[in-house]
Structure formats: C-alpha cells, structure tokens
Amino acid sequence: MPDDPPSTPAEVLSLSRPLRFTMNAVVKSAKVFGFWDHPYKKAAASFEDMTLLDKFYWVYKCTNPIEREEKGEPIADLLMTDSRVVGLPQGFEKDTSLTLGATGDLLQGEGLERSKDVLFENVADLLFEQTVSYANFESPITEQKLQKEIISDKESPIECCAREQFDILKGYGDKRFTVMHTANNHMFDMGVEGVETTQKVFLDEGILDVGTNAKPEELGRGKILIKEGVKLGFASATYGLNGRDMPAGEDYRINVAKMHPKSAEPELDIVKRQIDDCKSQGCDFIIASLHWGYEFEFFPRKRQVEIAHTVVEWGADAIIAHHPHVIQPVEYYRPRRDPNRIAVIAYSLGSLTWTFSAPYLALSAILNLTLSKGRFQGEDLTYIEKSRVTPVFRSSLDSGG
C-alpha cells in the first residue's frame, strides 16, 4: 500500500542536524511568543532574496499558516468581496457571452499516475463544461530523468512531470484545459528543455500557453484567444525563477517581473507592455495572470493590492493570481477608468493538485465568470455578468493499491 502523503513541506525538509536544531528553536520561539502571528513585513518572497531567517519564516508558515493581515494594514476592510456587486450596467444590450472556469496551481503529486479519470471527476463541470478553462501549470514537462521534490536550505525544490503524468493533469475525459499559465517560479526547473518540451506538448494538445515564449519577438506580446465572438487577451508574469538564471540569449523564454522584490521598487513593465499589446490588437477583455505573493499567507500584502489596482487601471479586466498555495480573497474592484465596470481580482486560488495534505493546503478555489459582449452607450464593450467562487477540498484515498 502506498504511504500516506506528507502533511506539509516541512515534513520533507533536508537539513543538517545543527541547522535543524537552530530552525526548530526559532520556529518554537516564534510560536510561543507570537513573533509571526502577522506577516513578517521584511520577508523575502523570492528564493534568491532569502536570508536564513526568511527560510525559517517559510518553514514556520508551512505548519502555521498566517491567518492575519499585515499589522496596521486592514486589507480585509479595504477589499470588496461581495460578488453581488457584479452585473451588467443598466442599458447594456447583450450580443454574446462565454463562461470561464479558472483554478490555481497544478503540481505533480504522489499517486498522480494512478488518478486517471478520477482526479477532476467532482469538479469537471466547474472547469471543463465552460467555454474556457484555465489553470496555472507548475510542473514543466520533461524528457529528462524526473527529480524527486526535495526541500532544503541550499536550493529551491524542483518540480517536473513526465508526459504520462501530464496526460492526467491536462483535463478530464476528452476535454482539455483551454489555457495554461506557465510563467511561474518552477518553469525553469528543468532548463530550456523543460520549457520547450512543455510548449511542444501544449501545441500538440491545442492548449494556449500563456507565460512562455517560443521566439524573442514574442516577449512583451499578449496571447490571444477568440471564443464565442469574444477576443480574449492574456498578459502574464512570474515574480521570479527561484534563483535559476536563464542562459545568455534565452531570457525571452519566460515572462519575469520582479513584482515584490525585498528591497527595491516593483518592476512591472513586462506586464504593462502585454496589456498595451492586447489593447492594440483590439481585445474585448484582458486577463492578467500573475504568479506572485507570499506562500502560506491567507491575505495579500498591501503592496500587492496596490499593484493589482494599478494593473486594472492599465486595462486588465480581471486578474487571476496564484503561488501562495492557500486561498486568498477575491476582490471586486471598480476601476476609475470605467466606473461601470467591475474587475475581478483573485489574489490566490490555492493549489488544486499537490502532494501535501494539510487541510489549509488541500483547500483551493475555482473561479467561474460569465463574460458578456454587447453595446453600451454607443460602444462595443465586454463586461463580467456573473462571478462565482467555489471552495474545493482535495483528498486522497487508496483503492487496492
């Protein structure tokens, strides 16, 4: 019988005995004295920015997820999270509509090879019976030898999957994800080969790859998808690549934006360039897909909220974000550029698939949107007509091995 899946990443840490002793002392002290009951303000999000204290904080959060906001920052009070504000403006004349089902991270996990036709069975309607289905794909496909996920203080864990594993992650029955986001911190774990193999498989499967580029001239360009007469544009970026540098001349491969560096101002030019490109191509609706944030924290940081609002004011009509591995609020934001519009900002939808089984890691969410295109005040416009968030709990079972 297979072993039970580990509860949290802290259970699979590979550390020297002295370092583990020090870490345990710091983590225990933080829990007893409440040092990290609120988010650690000076924490690094990127592996390359992390000090030893940042790594201890990361381990602490694995088993003690941060359920409160930053001290002095009432984030929950600032965000409109009531979906009833969503709707078409009075006088809107609808011509066509489409539905979208979006989830967060898809990661390779224990037992995946035995989960064919089971994995998405209970959520297939929310994802694959929609016009467009979306996920963040975080285990690049490789033809190299697969590497086991090991977490240490020396390097970030490697995520990857074989083609056979991807064939289970890609959909349900004969239906596939329409769009998979690939700009994330693990996309360069297997180097250029992993990026190219993933792109080739996506092309073969008819899945739109959002986040990686096949040619240098694609960097800064949006990705376009037309469904039901609605022209969707996608802008994307990841906060980093876990300290793995792309070789000289290959830095066009993945959309990287330092969205929350530890001691510098955010760099968002690559996101704005894609949004501007989508607008220049006449997109009806623009989705920004951001891989960012602080793992195991249930609220976005204030700086993230400010960035999200800026991205919407630039022209994004929805933001689908991921990386924290836990759920965060979905905000309904009315932009200054169009007071009749409600932009949906999903700060983190959690991880739909992963190895770890702690309840807060097994909980994720699926976002469903209905987009309607029509005429309003003499213009052709597309608005969000409906929004729904469904909590999803991942469980594992053994059936005859």
mmCIF file with all atom_site columns, N, CA and C in Angstrom, residues 194-234:
data_model
loop_
_atom_site.group_PDB
_atom_site.id
_atom_site.type_symbol
_atom_site.label_atom_id
_atom_site.label_alt_id
_atom_site.label_comp_id
_atom_site.label_asym_id
_atom_site.label_entity_id
_atom_site.label_seq_id
_atom_site.pdbx_PDB_ins_code
_atom_site.Cartn_x
_atom_site.Cartn_y
_atom_site.Cartn_z
_atom_site.occupancy
_atom_site.B_iso_or_equiv
_atom_site.pdbx_formal_charge
_atom_site.auth_seq_id
_atom_site.auth_comp_id
_atom_site.auth_asym_id
_atom_site.auth_atom_id
_atom_site.pdbx_PDB_model_num
ATOM 1   N N  . GLY A 1 194 ? 12.951  21.791 -20.563 1.00 0.00 ? 194 GLY A N  1
ATOM 2   C CA . GLY A 1 194 ? 11.640  21.717 -19.923 1.00 0.00 ? 194 GLY A CA 1
ATOM 3   C C  . GLY A 1 194 ? 10.659  22.714 -20.498 1.00 0.00 ? 194 GLY A C  1
ATOM 4   N N  . VAL A 1 195 ? 11.141  23.920 -20.788 1.00 0.00 ? 195 VAL A N  1
ATOM 5   C CA . VAL A 1 195 ? 10.276  24.940 -21.392 1.00 0.00 ? 195 VAL A CA 1
ATOM 6   C C  . VAL A 1 195 ? 9.842   24.496 -22.784 1.00 0.00 ? 195 VAL A C  1
ATOM 7   N N  . GLU A 1 196 ? 10.803  24.075 -23.594 1.00 0.00 ? 196 GLU A N  1
ATOM 8   C CA . GLU A 1 196 ? 10.492  23.698 -24.977 1.00 0.00 ? 196 GLU A CA 1
ATOM 9   C C  . GLU A 1 196 ? 9.600   22.464 -25.041 1.00 0.00 ? 196 GLU A C  1
ATOM 10  N N  . THR A 1 197 ? 9.848   21.479 -24.189 1.00 0.00 ? 197 THR A N  1
ATOM 11  C CA . THR A 1 197 ? 9.018   20.273 -24.195 1.00 0.00 ? 197 THR A CA 1
ATOM 12  C C  . THR A 1 197 ? 7.585   20.611 -23.795 1.00 0.00 ? 197 THR A C  1
ATOM 13  N N  . THR A 1 198 ? 7.440   21.448 -22.776 1.00 0.00 ? 198 THR A N  1
ATOM 14  C CA . THR A 1 198 ? 6.100   21.870 -22.363 1.00 0.00 ? 198 THR A CA 1
ATOM 15  C C  . THR A 1 198 ? 5.381   22.588 -23.496 1.00 0.00 ? 198 THR A C  1
ATOM 16  N N  . GLN A 1 199 ? 6.069   23.505 -24.162 1.00 0.00 ? 199 GLN A N  1
ATOM 17  C CA . GLN A 1 199 ? 5.455   24.241 -25.270 1.00 0.00 ? 199 GLN A CA 1
ATOM 18  C C  . GLN A 1 199 ? 5.039   23.294 -26.397 1.00 0.00 ? 199 GLN A C  1
ATOM 19  N N  . LYS A 1 200 ? 5.890   22.329 -26.709 1.00 0.00 ? 200 LYS A N  1
ATOM 20  C CA . LYS A 1 200 ? 5.570   21.385 -27.791 1.00 0.00 ? 200 LYS A CA 1
ATOM 21  C C  . LYS A 1 200 ? 4.342   20.548 -27.450 1.00 0.00 ? 200 LYS A C  1
ATOM 22  N N  . VAL A 1 201 ? 4.277   20.053 -26.217 1.00 0.00 ? 201 VAL A N  1
ATOM 23  C CA . VAL A 1 201 ? 3.130   19.241 -25.809 1.00 0.00 ? 201 VAL A CA 1
ATOM 24  C C  . VAL A 1 201 ? 1.848   20.077 -25.834 1.00 0.00 ? 201 VAL A C  1
ATOM 25  N N  . PHE A 1 202 ? 1.920   21.320 -25.351 1.00 0.00 ? 202 PHE A N  1
ATOM 26  C CA . PHE A 1 202 ? 0.753   22.200 -25.380 1.00 0.00 ? 202 PHE A CA 1
ATOM 27  C C  . PHE A 1 202 ? 0.276   22.403 -26.818 1.00 0.00 ? 202 PHE A C  1
ATOM 28  N N  . LEU A 1 203 ? 1.222   22.623 -27.719 1.00 0.00 ? 203 LEU A N  1
ATOM 29  C CA . LEU A 1 203 ? 0.869   22.818 -29.127 1.00 0.00 ? 203 LEU A CA 1
ATOM 30  C C  . LEU A 1 203 ? 0.177   21.578 -29.674 1.00 0.00 ? 203 LEU A C  1
ATOM 31  N N  . ASP A 1 204 ? 0.703   20.409 -29.351 1.00 0.00 ? 204 ASP A N  1
ATOM 32  C CA . ASP A 1 204 ? 0.094   19.152 -29.807 1.00 0.00 ? 204 ASP A CA 1
ATOM 33  C C  . ASP A 1 204 ? -1.312  18.969 -29.245 1.00 0.00 ? 204 ASP A C  1
ATOM 34  N N  . GLU A 1 205 ? -1.535  19.438 -28.018 1.00 0.00 ? 205 GLU A N  1
ATOM 35  C CA . GLU A 1 205 ? -2.820  19.242 -27.339 1.00 0.00 ? 205 GLU A CA 1
ATOM 36  C C  . GLU A 1 205 ? -3.816  20.367 -27.628 1.00 0.00 ? 205 GLU A C  1
ATOM 37  N N  . GLY A 1 206 ? -3.371  21.434 -28.298 1.00 0.00 ? 206 GLY A N  1
ATOM 38  C CA . GLY A 1 206 ? -4.256  22.561 -28.577 1.00 0.00 ? 206 GLY A CA 1
ATOM 39  C C  . GLY A 1 206 ? -4.540  23.414 -27.364 1.00 0.00 ? 206 GLY A C  1
ATOM 40  N N  . ILE A 1 207 ? -3.572  23.469 -26.424 1.00 0.00 ? 207 ILE A N  1
ATOM 41  C CA . ILE A 1 207 ? -3.708  24.282 -25.211 1.00 0.00 ? 207 ILE A CA 1
ATOM 42  C C  . ILE A 1 207 ? -2.930  25.580 -25.407 1.00 0.00 ? 207 ILE A C  1
ATOM 43  N N  . LEU A 1 208 ? -3.563  26.717 -25.122 1.00 0.00 ? 208 LEU A N  1
ATOM 44  C CA . LEU A 1 208 ? -2.883  28.004 -25.244 1.00 0.00 ? 208 LEU A CA 1
ATOM 45  C C  . LEU A 1 208 ? -1.903  28.167 -24.088 1.00 0.00 ? 208 LEU A C  1
ATOM 46  N N  . ASP A 1 209 ? -0.648  28.386 -24.429 1.00 0.00 ? 209 ASP A N  1
ATOM 47  C CA . ASP A 1 209 ? 0.426   28.578 -23.455 1.00 0.00 ? 209 ASP A CA 1
ATOM 48  C C  . ASP A 1 209 ? 0.557   30.068 -23.155 1.00 0.00 ? 209 ASP A C  1
ATOM 49  N N  . VAL A 1 210 ? 0.264   30.456 -21.928 1.00 0.00 ? 210 VAL A N  1
ATOM 50  C CA . VAL A 1 210 ? 0.354   31.853 -21.523 1.00 0.00 ? 210 VAL A CA 1
ATOM 51  C C  . VAL A 1 210 ? 1.489   31.992 -20.509 1.00 0.00 ? 210 VAL A C  1
ATOM 52  N N  . GLY A 1 211 ? 2.554   32.707 -20.886 1.00 0.00 ? 211 GLY A N  1
ATOM 53  C CA . GLY A 1 211 ? 3.634   32.945 -19.936 1.00 0.00 ? 211 GLY A CA 1
ATOM 54  C C  . GLY A 1 211 ? 5.011   32.632 -20.449 1.00 0.00 ? 211 GLY A C  1
ATOM 55  N N  . THR A 1 212 ? 5.102   31.743 -21.456 1.00 0.00 ? 212 THR A N  1
ATOM 56  C CA . THR A 1 212 ? 6.390   31.441 -22.051 1.00 0.00 ? 212 THR A CA 1
ATOM 57  C C  . THR A 1 212 ? 6.339   31.773 -23.541 1.00 0.00 ? 212 THR A C  1
ATOM 58  N N  . ASN A 1 213 ? 7.518   32.001 -24.112 1.00 0.00 ? 213 ASN A N  1
ATOM 59  C CA . ASN A 1 213 ? 7.611   32.488 -25.485 1.00 0.00 ? 213 ASN A CA 1
ATOM 60  C C  . ASN A 1 213 ? 8.515   31.583 -26.308 1.00 0.00 ? 213 ASN A C  1
ATOM 61  N N  . ALA A 1 214 ? 8.119   31.339 -27.545 1.00 0.00 ? 214 ALA A N  1
ATOM 62  C CA . ALA A 1 214 ? 8.898   30.476 -28.435 1.00 0.00 ? 214 ALA A CA 1
ATOM 63  C C  . ALA A 1 214 ? 9.982   31.241 -29.180 1.00 0.00 ? 214 ALA A C  1
ATOM 64  N N  . LYS A 1 215 ? 9.781   32.560 -29.362 1.00 0.00 ? 215 LYS A N  1
ATOM 65  C CA . LYS A 1 215 ? 10.728  33.382 -30.121 1.00 0.00 ? 215 LYS A CA 1
ATOM 66  C C  . LYS A 1 215 ? 10.961  34.700 -29.390 1.00 0.00 ? 215 LYS A C  1
ATOM 67  N N  . PRO A 1 216 ? 12.143  35.300 -29.554 1.00 0.00 ? 216 PRO A N  1
ATOM 68  C CA . PRO A 1 216 ? 12.438  36.560 -28.839 1.00 0.00 ? 216 PRO A CA 1
ATOM 69  C C  . PRO A 1 216 ? 11.410  37.658 -29.104 1.00 0.00 ? 216 PRO A C  1
ATOM 70  N N  . GLU A 1 217 ? 10.881  37.708 -30.321 1.00 0.00 ? 217 GLU A N  1
ATOM 71  C CA . GLU A 1 217 ? 9.945   38.777 -30.652 1.00 0.00 ? 217 GLU A CA 1
ATOM 72  C C  . GLU A 1 217 ? 8.593   38.625 -29.940 1.00 0.00 ? 217 GLU A C  1
ATOM 73  N N  . GLU A 1 218 ? 8.336   37.479 -29.313 1.00 0.00 ? 218 GLU A N  1
ATOM 74  C CA . GLU A 1 218 ? 7.089   37.291 -28.583 1.00 0.00 ? 218 GLU A CA 1
ATOM 75  C C  . GLU A 1 218 ? 7.122   37.926 -27.203 1.00 0.00 ? 218 GLU A C  1
ATOM 76  N N  . LEU A 1 219 ? 8.323   38.240 -26.684 1.00 0.00 ? 219 LEU A N  1
ATOM 77  C CA . LEU A 1 219 ? 8.429   38.841 -25.362 1.00 0.00 ? 219 LEU A CA 1
ATOM 78  C C  . LEU A 1 219 ? 7.732   40.199 -25.351 1.00 0.00 ? 219 LEU A C  1
ATOM 79  N N  . GLY A 1 220 ? 6.840   40.400 -24.405 1.00 0.00 ? 220 GLY A N  1
ATOM 80  C CA . GLY A 1 220 ? 6.094   41.650 -24.332 1.00 0.00 ? 220 GLY A CA 1
ATOM 81  C C  . GLY A 1 220 ? 4.814   41.658 -25.139 1.00 0.00 ? 220 GLY A C  1
ATOM 82  N N  . ARG A 1 221 ? 4.544   40.567 -25.852 1.00 0.00 ? 221 ARG A N  1
ATOM 83  C CA . ARG A 1 221 ? 3.294   40.463 -26.609 1.00 0.00 ? 221 ARG A CA 1
ATOM 84  C C  . ARG A 1 221 ? 2.264   39.697 -25.793 1.00 0.00 ? 221 ARG A C  1
ATOM 85  N N  . GLY A 1 222 ? 0.992   40.105 -25.912 1.00 0.00 ? 222 GLY A N  1
ATOM 86  C CA . GLY A 1 222 ? -0.073  39.366 -25.267 1.00 0.00 ? 222 GLY A CA 1
ATOM 87  C C  . GLY A 1 222 ? -0.406  38.104 -26.043 1.00 0.00 ? 222 GLY A C  1
ATOM 88  N N  . LYS A 1 223 ? -1.083  37.165 -25.391 1.00 0.00 ? 223 LYS A N  1
ATOM 89  C CA . LYS A 1 223 ? -1.586  35.965 -26.063 1.00 0.00 ? 223 LYS A CA 1
ATOM 90  C C  . LYS A 1 223 ? -3.084  36.147 -26.295 1.00 0.00 ? 223 LYS A C  1
ATOM 91  N N  . ILE A 1 224 ? -3.547  35.713 -27.454 1.00 0.00 ? 224 ILE A N  1
ATOM 92  C CA . ILE A 1 224 ? -4.929  35.983 -27.880 1.00 0.00 ? 224 ILE A CA 1
ATOM 93  C C  . ILE A 1 224 ? -5.706  34.674 -28.044 1.00 0.00 ? 224 ILE A C  1
ATOM 94  N N  . LEU A 1 225 ? -6.947  34.690 -27.582 1.00 0.00 ? 225 LEU A N  1
ATOM 95  C CA . LEU A 1 225 ? -7.859  33.559 -27.741 1.00 0.00 ? 225 LEU A CA 1
ATOM 96  C C  . LEU A 1 225 ? -9.237  34.108 -28.082 1.00 0.00 ? 225 LEU A C  1
ATOM 97  N N  . ILE A 1 226 ? -9.839  33.606 -29.156 1.00 0.00 ? 226 ILE A N  1
ATOM 98  C CA . ILE A 1 226 ? -11.174 34.056 -29.571 1.00 0.00 ? 226 ILE A CA 1
ATOM 99  C C  . ILE A 1 226 ? -12.165 32.910 -29.356 1.00 0.00 ? 226 ILE A C  1
ATOM 100 N N  . LYS A 1 227 ? -13.177 33.169 -28.549 1.00 0.00 ? 227 LYS A N  1
ATOM 101 C CA . LYS A 1 227 ? -14.218 32.193 -28.266 1.00 0.00 ? 227 LYS A CA 1
ATOM 102 C C  . LYS A 1 227 ? -15.575 32.895 -28.263 1.00 0.00 ? 227 LYS A C  1
ATOM 103 N N  . GLU A 1 228 ? -16.557 32.302 -28.936 1.00 0.00 ? 228 GLU A N  1
ATOM 104 C CA . GLU A 1 228 ? -17.929 32.833 -28.965 1.00 0.00 ? 228 GLU A CA 1
ATOM 105 C C  . GLU A 1 228 ? -17.955 34.299 -29.390 1.00 0.00 ? 228 GLU A C  1
ATOM 106 N N  . GLY A 1 229 ? -17.052 34.660 -30.300 1.00 0.00 ? 229 GLY A N  1
ATOM 107 C CA . GLY A 1 229 ? -17.024 36.032 -30.796 1.00 0.00 ? 229 GLY A CA 1
ATOM 108 C C  . GLY A 1 229 ? -16.381 37.028 -29.857 1.00 0.00 ? 229 GLY A C  1
ATOM 109 N N  . VAL A 1 230 ? -15.818 36.558 -28.746 1.00 0.00 ? 230 VAL A N  1
ATOM 110 C CA . VAL A 1 230 ? -15.155 37.432 -27.776 1.00 0.00 ? 230 VAL A CA 1
ATOM 111 C C  . VAL A 1 230 ? -13.647 37.231 -27.914 1.00 0.00 ? 230 VAL A C  1
ATOM 112 N N  . LYS A 1 231 ? -12.933 38.332 -28.113 1.00 0.00 ? 231 LYS A N  1
ATOM 113 C CA . LYS A 1 231 ? -11.479 38.283 -28.267 1.00 0.00 ? 231 LYS A CA 1
ATOM 114 C C  . LYS A 1 231 ? -10.828 38.513 -26.916 1.00 0.00 ? 231 LYS A C  1
ATOM 115 N N  . LEU A 1 232 ? -10.292 37.435 -26.338 1.00 0.00 ? 232 LEU A N  1
ATOM 116 C CA . LEU A 1 232 ? -9.652  37.496 -25.030 1.00 0.00 ? 232 LEU A CA 1
ATOM 117 C C  . LEU A 1 232 ? -8.158  37.733 -25.196 1.00 0.00 ? 232 LEU A C  1
ATOM 118 N N  . GLY A 1 233 ? -7.616  38.645 -24.386 1.00 0.00 ? 233 GLY A N  1
ATOM 119 C CA . GLY A 1 233 ? -6.173  38.868 -24.353 1.00 0.00 ? 233 GLY A CA 1
ATOM 120 C C  . GLY A 1 233 ? -5.621  38.469 -23.002 1.00 0.00 ? 233 GLY A C  1
ATOM 121 N N  . PHE A 1 234 ? -4.427  37.878 -22.999 1.00 0.00 ? 234 PHE A N  1
ATOM 122 C CA . PHE A 1 234 ? -3.804  37.442 -21.755 1.00 0.00 ? 234 PHE A CA 1
ATOM 123 C C  . PHE A 1 234 ? -2.436  38.101 -21.595 1.00 0.00 ? 234 PHE A C  1
#
